[in-house]
Amino acid sequence: MVKSKVEQDIIDALEARAAEHGIDIVDVEVVGATKAPCVRVRLDKLEGDPINLDEVTAQTAWVSETVEALDPISSAYTLEVSSPGMKRPLRRPSDFARFVGEDVELTTTAMEGRRSYKGAIAAATDACVTIQPEGEDAVTIAFDDVKKCTLKPVFDFKGVKEGN
């Protein structure tokens, strides 16, 4: 995955402490204005049910300490700590392997004139991911060429109507 040096430095620092807290560092993004950017850290539990708001709040202190000690940005910045949400980012080969069969939206560096793919993860290895777009041939993409990949949320509005 393509990450900036600042983002990767923050990921490395957080991952060094995450396991002792039972936490998985899902993703880190630095977005917004250069003078006052926002550092977004997405967390989940290493095992079990997805992380909830109270657990995110409980983890924020050590995340903040770690990022502050690293001092990755010389100017003021905002730190956001959250769950991965329904559009969970996939960053590591193990993330892709975990979600084989799930639909994703993937953006690459320019490959044969195409940059984005929507489809199911057909396979994942340590080096690449195979995406099966609907109605198209499968395409295999090296992780070094993946810029961004998120799970495609599934909304089920076919539930039983209240009162019926």
mmCIF file with all atom_site columns, C-alpha atoms in Angstrom:
data_model
loop_
_atom_site.group_PDB
_atom_site.id
_atom_site.type_symbol
_atom_site.label_atom_id
_atom_site.label_alt_id
_atom_site.label_comp_id
_atom_site.label_asym_id
_atom_site.label_entity_id
_atom_site.label_seq_id
_atom_site.pdbx_PDB_ins_code
_atom_site.Cartn_x
_atom_site.Cartn_y
_atom_site.Cartn_z
_atom_site.occupancy
_atom_site.B_iso_or_equiv
_atom_site.pdbx_formal_charge
_atom_site.auth_seq_id
_atom_site.auth_comp_id
_atom_site.auth_asym_id
_atom_site.auth_atom_id
_atom_site.pdbx_PDB_model_num
ATOM 1   C CA . MET A 1 1   ? 0.000   0.000   0.000   1.00 0.00 ? 1   MET A CA 1
ATOM 2   C CA . VAL A 1 2   ? 1.129   3.488   -0.789  1.00 0.00 ? 2   VAL A CA 1
ATOM 3   C CA . LYS A 1 3   ? 1.527   5.562   2.399   1.00 0.00 ? 3   LYS A CA 1
ATOM 4   C CA . SER A 1 4   ? 3.383   8.809   3.002   1.00 0.00 ? 4   SER A CA 1
ATOM 5   C CA . LYS A 1 5   ? 6.462   8.700   5.238   1.00 0.00 ? 5   LYS A CA 1
ATOM 6   C CA . VAL A 1 6   ? 4.594   10.570  8.002   1.00 0.00 ? 6   VAL A CA 1
ATOM 7   C CA . GLU A 1 7   ? 1.652   8.142   7.852   1.00 0.00 ? 7   GLU A CA 1
ATOM 8   C CA . GLN A 1 8   ? 3.960   5.118   7.883   1.00 0.00 ? 8   GLN A CA 1
ATOM 9   C CA . ASP A 1 9   ? 5.983   6.515   10.811  1.00 0.00 ? 9   ASP A CA 1
ATOM 10  C CA . ILE A 1 10  ? 2.753   6.968   12.809  1.00 0.00 ? 10  ILE A CA 1
ATOM 11  C CA . ILE A 1 11  ? 1.576   3.445   11.906  1.00 0.00 ? 11  ILE A CA 1
ATOM 12  C CA . ASP A 1 12  ? 4.915   1.960   12.985  1.00 0.00 ? 12  ASP A CA 1
ATOM 13  C CA . ALA A 1 13  ? 4.892   3.827   16.314  1.00 0.00 ? 13  ALA A CA 1
ATOM 14  C CA . LEU A 1 14  ? 1.294   2.848   17.082  1.00 0.00 ? 14  LEU A CA 1
ATOM 15  C CA . GLU A 1 15  ? 1.712   -0.787  16.024  1.00 0.00 ? 15  GLU A CA 1
ATOM 16  C CA . ALA A 1 16  ? 4.665   -1.097  18.419  1.00 0.00 ? 16  ALA A CA 1
ATOM 17  C CA . ARG A 1 17  ? 2.245   -0.498  21.342  1.00 0.00 ? 17  ARG A CA 1
ATOM 18  C CA . ALA A 1 18  ? -1.089  -1.740  19.956  1.00 0.00 ? 18  ALA A CA 1
ATOM 19  C CA . ALA A 1 19  ? -0.798  -5.436  20.822  1.00 0.00 ? 19  ALA A CA 1
ATOM 20  C CA . GLU A 1 20  ? -0.298  -4.708  24.529  1.00 0.00 ? 20  GLU A CA 1
ATOM 21  C CA . HIS A 1 21  ? -3.688  -2.961  24.427  1.00 0.00 ? 21  HIS A CA 1
ATOM 22  C CA . GLY A 1 22  ? -5.391  -5.696  22.382  1.00 0.00 ? 22  GLY A CA 1
ATOM 23  C CA . ILE A 1 23  ? -5.797  -3.268  19.478  1.00 0.00 ? 23  ILE A CA 1
ATOM 24  C CA . ASP A 1 24  ? -5.307  -3.486  15.716  1.00 0.00 ? 24  ASP A CA 1
ATOM 25  C CA . ILE A 1 25  ? -4.207  -0.311  13.932  1.00 0.00 ? 25  ILE A CA 1
ATOM 26  C CA . VAL A 1 26  ? -6.471  -0.483  10.888  1.00 0.00 ? 26  VAL A CA 1
ATOM 27  C CA . ASP A 1 27  ? -5.261  2.675   9.168   1.00 0.00 ? 27  ASP A CA 1
ATOM 28  C CA . VAL A 1 28  ? -3.696  6.111   9.572   1.00 0.00 ? 28  VAL A CA 1
ATOM 29  C CA . GLU A 1 29  ? -4.334  9.046   7.251   1.00 0.00 ? 29  GLU A CA 1
ATOM 30  C CA . VAL A 1 30  ? -3.010  12.590  7.283   1.00 0.00 ? 30  VAL A CA 1
ATOM 31  C CA . VAL A 1 31  ? -5.521  14.796  5.472   1.00 0.00 ? 31  VAL A CA 1
ATOM 32  C CA . GLY A 1 32  ? -6.435  18.437  5.099   1.00 0.00 ? 32  GLY A CA 1
ATOM 33  C CA . ALA A 1 33  ? -4.459  21.647  4.978   1.00 0.00 ? 33  ALA A CA 1
ATOM 34  C CA . THR A 1 34  ? -0.679  21.567  5.269   1.00 0.00 ? 34  THR A CA 1
ATOM 35  C CA . LYS A 1 35  ? -0.721  24.188  8.045   1.00 0.00 ? 35  LYS A CA 1
ATOM 36  C CA . ALA A 1 36  ? -3.215  22.353  10.276  1.00 0.00 ? 36  ALA A CA 1
ATOM 37  C CA . PRO A 1 37  ? -3.762  18.779  9.056   1.00 0.00 ? 37  PRO A CA 1
ATOM 38  C CA . CYS A 1 38  ? -5.921  16.090  10.591  1.00 0.00 ? 38  CYS A CA 1
ATOM 39  C CA . VAL A 1 39  ? -4.334  12.799  11.658  1.00 0.00 ? 39  VAL A CA 1
ATOM 40  C CA . ARG A 1 40  ? -6.978  10.059  11.461  1.00 0.00 ? 40  ARG A CA 1
ATOM 41  C CA . VAL A 1 41  ? -6.294  6.840   13.333  1.00 0.00 ? 41  VAL A CA 1
ATOM 42  C CA . ARG A 1 42  ? -8.702  3.933   12.855  1.00 0.00 ? 42  ARG A CA 1
ATOM 43  C CA . LEU A 1 43  ? -8.680  1.191   15.491  1.00 0.00 ? 43  LEU A CA 1
ATOM 44  C CA . ASP A 1 44  ? -10.309 -2.177  15.985  1.00 0.00 ? 44  ASP A CA 1
ATOM 45  C CA . LYS A 1 45  ? -9.948  -4.994  18.474  1.00 0.00 ? 45  LYS A CA 1
ATOM 46  C CA . LEU A 1 46  ? -7.426  -7.700  17.704  1.00 0.00 ? 46  LEU A CA 1
ATOM 47  C CA . GLU A 1 47  ? -10.050 -10.337 18.450  1.00 0.00 ? 47  GLU A CA 1
ATOM 48  C CA . GLY A 1 48  ? -13.758 -10.617 19.047  1.00 0.00 ? 48  GLY A CA 1
ATOM 49  C CA . ASP A 1 49  ? -16.568 -8.229  18.254  1.00 0.00 ? 49  ASP A CA 1
ATOM 50  C CA . PRO A 1 50  ? -15.894 -4.899  16.536  1.00 0.00 ? 50  PRO A CA 1
ATOM 51  C CA . ILE A 1 51  ? -14.704 -2.042  18.737  1.00 0.00 ? 51  ILE A CA 1
ATOM 52  C CA . ASN A 1 52  ? -17.398 0.212   20.214  1.00 0.00 ? 52  ASN A CA 1
ATOM 53  C CA . LEU A 1 53  ? -17.377 3.922   21.050  1.00 0.00 ? 53  LEU A CA 1
ATOM 54  C CA . ASP A 1 54  ? -16.542 3.426   24.744  1.00 0.00 ? 54  ASP A CA 1
ATOM 55  C CA . GLU A 1 55  ? -13.568 1.246   23.823  1.00 0.00 ? 55  GLU A CA 1
ATOM 56  C CA . VAL A 1 56  ? -12.326 3.786   21.269  1.00 0.00 ? 56  VAL A CA 1
ATOM 57  C CA . THR A 1 57  ? -12.531 6.466   23.951  1.00 0.00 ? 57  THR A CA 1
ATOM 58  C CA . ALA A 1 58  ? -10.569 4.272   26.383  1.00 0.00 ? 58  ALA A CA 1
ATOM 59  C CA . GLN A 1 59  ? -7.794  3.740   23.789  1.00 0.00 ? 59  GLN A CA 1
ATOM 60  C CA . THR A 1 60  ? -7.448  7.390   22.787  1.00 0.00 ? 60  THR A CA 1
ATOM 61  C CA . ALA A 1 61  ? -5.063  8.359   25.613  1.00 0.00 ? 61  ALA A CA 1
ATOM 62  C CA . TRP A 1 62  ? -2.204  6.009   24.650  1.00 0.00 ? 62  TRP A CA 1
ATOM 63  C CA . VAL A 1 63  ? -2.746  6.727   20.942  1.00 0.00 ? 63  VAL A CA 1
ATOM 64  C CA . SER A 1 64  ? -2.460  10.457  21.646  1.00 0.00 ? 64  SER A CA 1
ATOM 65  C CA . GLU A 1 65  ? 0.660   9.945   23.820  1.00 0.00 ? 65  GLU A CA 1
ATOM 66  C CA . THR A 1 66  ? 2.323   7.863   21.117  1.00 0.00 ? 66  THR A CA 1
ATOM 67  C CA . VAL A 1 67  ? 1.606   10.295  18.294  1.00 0.00 ? 67  VAL A CA 1
ATOM 68  C CA . GLU A 1 68  ? 2.612   13.279  20.459  1.00 0.00 ? 68  GLU A CA 1
ATOM 69  C CA . ALA A 1 69  ? 5.919   11.616  21.432  1.00 0.00 ? 69  ALA A CA 1
ATOM 70  C CA . LEU A 1 70  ? 6.654   10.949  17.768  1.00 0.00 ? 70  LEU A CA 1
ATOM 71  C CA . ASP A 1 71  ? 5.891   14.609  16.913  1.00 0.00 ? 71  ASP A CA 1
ATOM 72  C CA . PRO A 1 72  ? 5.310   13.772  13.231  1.00 0.00 ? 72  PRO A CA 1
ATOM 73  C CA . ILE A 1 73  ? 3.991   17.190  12.198  1.00 0.00 ? 73  ILE A CA 1
ATOM 74  C CA . SER A 1 74  ? 5.800   20.399  13.065  1.00 0.00 ? 74  SER A CA 1
ATOM 75  C CA . SER A 1 75  ? 2.662   22.556  13.026  1.00 0.00 ? 75  SER A CA 1
ATOM 76  C CA . ALA A 1 76  ? -0.632  22.203  14.875  1.00 0.00 ? 76  ALA A CA 1
ATOM 77  C CA . TYR A 1 77  ? -2.787  19.229  13.923  1.00 0.00 ? 77  TYR A CA 1
ATOM 78  C CA . THR A 1 78  ? -6.008  17.550  14.961  1.00 0.00 ? 78  THR A CA 1
ATOM 79  C CA . LEU A 1 79  ? -6.006  13.923  16.084  1.00 0.00 ? 79  LEU A CA 1
ATOM 80  C CA . GLU A 1 80  ? -9.111  11.846  15.307  1.00 0.00 ? 80  GLU A CA 1
ATOM 81  C CA . VAL A 1 81  ? -9.371  8.335   16.750  1.00 0.00 ? 81  VAL A CA 1
ATOM 82  C CA . SER A 1 82  ? -12.259 6.172   15.553  1.00 0.00 ? 82  SER A CA 1
ATOM 83  C CA . SER A 1 83  ? -13.470 2.713   14.604  1.00 0.00 ? 83  SER A CA 1
ATOM 84  C CA . PRO A 1 84  ? -12.880 1.610   11.014  1.00 0.00 ? 84  PRO A CA 1
ATOM 85  C CA . GLY A 1 85  ? -16.555 2.130   10.148  1.00 0.00 ? 85  GLY A CA 1
ATOM 86  C CA . MET A 1 86  ? -18.545 0.355   7.466   1.00 0.00 ? 86  MET A CA 1
ATOM 87  C CA . LYS A 1 87  ? -16.112 1.373   4.719   1.00 0.00 ? 87  LYS A CA 1
ATOM 88  C CA . ARG A 1 88  ? -13.233 -0.296  6.551   1.00 0.00 ? 88  ARG A CA 1
ATOM 89  C CA . PRO A 1 89  ? -9.866  0.413   4.905   1.00 0.00 ? 89  PRO A CA 1
ATOM 90  C CA . LEU A 1 90  ? -7.752  -2.601  3.971   1.00 0.00 ? 90  LEU A CA 1
ATOM 91  C CA . ARG A 1 91  ? -4.028  -1.969  4.335   1.00 0.00 ? 91  ARG A CA 1
ATOM 92  C CA . ARG A 1 92  ? -2.079  -5.197  4.890   1.00 0.00 ? 92  ARG A CA 1
ATOM 93  C CA . PRO A 1 93  ? -2.072  -8.495  2.992   1.00 0.00 ? 93  PRO A CA 1
ATOM 94  C CA . SER A 1 94  ? -3.669  -10.114 6.068   1.00 0.00 ? 94  SER A CA 1
ATOM 95  C CA . ASP A 1 95  ? -6.573  -7.622  5.835   1.00 0.00 ? 95  ASP A CA 1
ATOM 96  C CA . PHE A 1 96  ? -7.222  -8.639  2.230   1.00 0.00 ? 96  PHE A CA 1
ATOM 97  C CA . ALA A 1 97  ? -6.992  -12.352 3.103   1.00 0.00 ? 97  ALA A CA 1
ATOM 98  C CA . ARG A 1 98  ? -9.438  -11.879 5.993   1.00 0.00 ? 98  ARG A CA 1
ATOM 99  C CA . PHE A 1 99  ? -12.051 -10.357 3.678   1.00 0.00 ? 99  PHE A CA 1
ATOM 100 C CA . VAL A 1 100 ? -11.817 -12.738 0.677   1.00 0.00 ? 100 VAL A CA 1
ATOM 101 C CA . GLY A 1 101 ? -15.270 -12.893 -0.907  1.00 0.00 ? 101 GLY A CA 1
ATOM 102 C CA . GLU A 1 102 ? -16.233 -9.382  0.254   1.00 0.00 ? 102 GLU A CA 1
ATOM 103 C CA . ASP A 1 103 ? -16.879 -6.508  -2.152  1.00 0.00 ? 103 ASP A CA 1
ATOM 104 C CA . VAL A 1 104 ? -14.322 -3.705  -2.195  1.00 0.00 ? 104 VAL A CA 1
ATOM 105 C CA . GLU A 1 105 ? -13.577 -0.423  -3.904  1.00 0.00 ? 105 GLU A CA 1
ATOM 106 C CA . LEU A 1 106 ? -9.890  -0.301  -4.851  1.00 0.00 ? 106 LEU A CA 1
ATOM 107 C CA . THR A 1 107 ? -7.787  2.524   -6.307  1.00 0.00 ? 107 THR A CA 1
ATOM 108 C CA . THR A 1 108 ? -4.390  1.853   -7.873  1.00 0.00 ? 108 THR A CA 1
ATOM 109 C CA . THR A 1 109 ? -1.541  3.734   -9.392  1.00 0.00 ? 109 THR A CA 1
ATOM 110 C CA . ALA A 1 110 ? -2.192  3.942   -13.163 1.00 0.00 ? 110 ALA A CA 1
ATOM 111 C CA . MET A 1 111 ? -2.374  0.399   -14.537 1.00 0.00 ? 111 MET A CA 1
ATOM 112 C CA . GLU A 1 112 ? -3.172  -0.082  -18.216 1.00 0.00 ? 112 GLU A CA 1
ATOM 113 C CA . GLY A 1 113 ? -5.195  3.138   -18.181 1.00 0.00 ? 113 GLY A CA 1
ATOM 114 C CA . ARG A 1 114 ? -7.465  2.090   -15.311 1.00 0.00 ? 114 ARG A CA 1
ATOM 115 C CA . ARG A 1 115 ? -7.202  3.302   -11.715 1.00 0.00 ? 115 ARG A CA 1
ATOM 116 C CA . SER A 1 116 ? -10.276 1.987   -9.906  1.00 0.00 ? 116 SER A CA 1
ATOM 117 C CA . TYR A 1 117 ? -11.929 -1.378  -9.470  1.00 0.00 ? 117 TYR A CA 1
ATOM 118 C CA . LYS A 1 118 ? -15.123 -2.487  -7.751  1.00 0.00 ? 118 LYS A CA 1
ATOM 119 C CA . GLY A 1 119 ? -15.652 -6.150  -7.103  1.00 0.00 ? 119 GLY A CA 1
ATOM 120 C CA . ALA A 1 120 ? -15.107 -9.065  -4.772  1.00 0.00 ? 120 ALA A CA 1
ATOM 121 C CA . ILE A 1 121 ? -11.731 -10.092 -3.418  1.00 0.00 ? 121 ILE A CA 1
ATOM 122 C CA . ALA A 1 122 ? -11.154 -13.431 -5.156  1.00 0.00 ? 122 ALA A CA 1
ATOM 123 C CA . ALA A 1 123 ? -7.754  -14.185 -3.594  1.00 0.00 ? 123 ALA A CA 1
ATOM 124 C CA . ALA A 1 124 ? -4.952  -12.562 -1.624  1.00 0.00 ? 124 ALA A CA 1
ATOM 125 C CA . THR A 1 125 ? -1.307  -13.510 -1.100  1.00 0.00 ? 125 THR A CA 1
ATOM 126 C CA . ASP A 1 126 ? 1.570   -11.735 0.638   1.00 0.00 ? 126 ASP A CA 1
ATOM 127 C CA . ALA A 1 127 ? 2.364   -9.912  -2.619  1.00 0.00 ? 127 ALA A CA 1
ATOM 128 C CA . CYS A 1 128 ? -0.923  -9.240  -4.414  1.00 0.00 ? 128 CYS A CA 1
ATOM 129 C CA . VAL A 1 129 ? -4.719  -9.265  -4.432  1.00 0.00 ? 129 VAL A CA 1
ATOM 130 C CA . THR A 1 130 ? -7.062  -10.580 -7.103  1.00 0.00 ? 130 THR A CA 1
ATOM 131 C CA . ILE A 1 131 ? -10.278 -8.618  -7.647  1.00 0.00 ? 131 ILE A CA 1
ATOM 132 C CA . GLN A 1 132 ? -13.263 -10.062 -9.518  1.00 0.00 ? 132 GLN A CA 1
ATOM 133 C CA . PRO A 1 133 ? -15.262 -7.151  -10.936 1.00 0.00 ? 133 PRO A CA 1
ATOM 134 C CA . GLU A 1 134 ? -18.842 -8.102  -11.803 1.00 0.00 ? 134 GLU A CA 1
ATOM 135 C CA . GLY A 1 135 ? -19.131 -9.123  -15.456 1.00 0.00 ? 135 GLY A CA 1
ATOM 136 C CA . GLU A 1 136 ? -15.391 -8.708  -16.121 1.00 0.00 ? 136 GLU A CA 1
ATOM 137 C CA . ASP A 1 137 ? -12.258 -10.807 -16.008 1.00 0.00 ? 137 ASP A CA 1
ATOM 138 C CA . ALA A 1 138 ? -10.442 -11.010 -12.682 1.00 0.00 ? 138 ALA A CA 1
ATOM 139 C CA . VAL A 1 139 ? -7.456  -8.712  -12.262 1.00 0.00 ? 139 VAL A CA 1
ATOM 140 C CA . THR A 1 140 ? -4.430  -9.279  -10.029 1.00 0.00 ? 140 THR A CA 1
ATOM 141 C CA . ILE A 1 141 ? -2.831  -6.198  -8.491  1.00 0.00 ? 141 ILE A CA 1
ATOM 142 C CA . ALA A 1 142 ? 0.453   -6.023  -6.586  1.00 0.00 ? 142 ALA A CA 1
ATOM 143 C CA . PHE A 1 143 ? 0.106   -4.440  -3.136  1.00 0.00 ? 143 PHE A CA 1
ATOM 144 C CA . ASP A 1 144 ? 2.794   -1.912  -4.111  1.00 0.00 ? 144 ASP A CA 1
ATOM 145 C CA . ASP A 1 145 ? 0.339   -0.578  -6.732  1.00 0.00 ? 145 ASP A CA 1
ATOM 146 C CA . VAL A 1 146 ? -2.648  -0.286  -4.371  1.00 0.00 ? 146 VAL A CA 1
ATOM 147 C CA . LYS A 1 147 ? -3.249  3.309   -3.279  1.00 0.00 ? 147 LYS A CA 1
ATOM 148 C CA . LYS A 1 148 ? -6.470  2.744   -1.329  1.00 0.00 ? 148 LYS A CA 1
ATOM 149 C CA . CYS A 1 149 ? -8.933  -0.052  -0.732  1.00 0.00 ? 149 CYS A CA 1
ATOM 150 C CA . THR A 1 150 ? -12.109 -0.080  1.366   1.00 0.00 ? 150 THR A CA 1
ATOM 151 C CA . LEU A 1 151 ? -14.845 -2.586  2.000   1.00 0.00 ? 151 LEU A CA 1
ATOM 152 C CA . LYS A 1 152 ? -17.997 -1.738  0.108   1.00 0.00 ? 152 LYS A CA 1
ATOM 153 C CA . PRO A 1 153 ? -20.764 -1.415  2.699   1.00 0.00 ? 153 PRO A CA 1
ATOM 154 C CA . VAL A 1 154 ? -23.853 -3.566  2.308   1.00 0.00 ? 154 VAL A CA 1
ATOM 155 C CA . PHE A 1 155 ? -27.094 -1.934  3.345   1.00 0.00 ? 155 PHE A CA 1
ATOM 156 C CA . ASP A 1 156 ? -30.116 -4.179  3.838   1.00 0.00 ? 156 ASP A CA 1
ATOM 157 C CA . PHE A 1 157 ? -33.322 -2.187  3.642   1.00 0.00 ? 157 PHE A CA 1
ATOM 158 C CA . LYS A 1 158 ? -35.492 -5.249  3.021   1.00 0.00 ? 158 LYS A CA 1
ATOM 159 C CA . GLY A 1 159 ? -36.179 -5.795  6.703   1.00 0.00 ? 159 GLY A CA 1
ATOM 160 C CA . VAL A 1 160 ? -39.686 -6.281  8.001   1.00 0.00 ? 160 VAL A CA 1
ATOM 161 C CA . LYS A 1 161 ? -41.668 -3.040  8.164   1.00 0.00 ? 161 LYS A CA 1
ATOM 162 C CA . GLU A 1 162 ? -42.770 -2.057  11.640  1.00 0.00 ? 162 GLU A CA 1
ATOM 163 C CA . GLY A 1 163 ? -46.384 -2.978  12.369  1.00 0.00 ? 163 GLY A CA 1
ATOM 164 C CA . ASN A 1 164 ? -46.698 -5.696  9.701   1.00 0.00 ? 164 ASN A CA 1
#
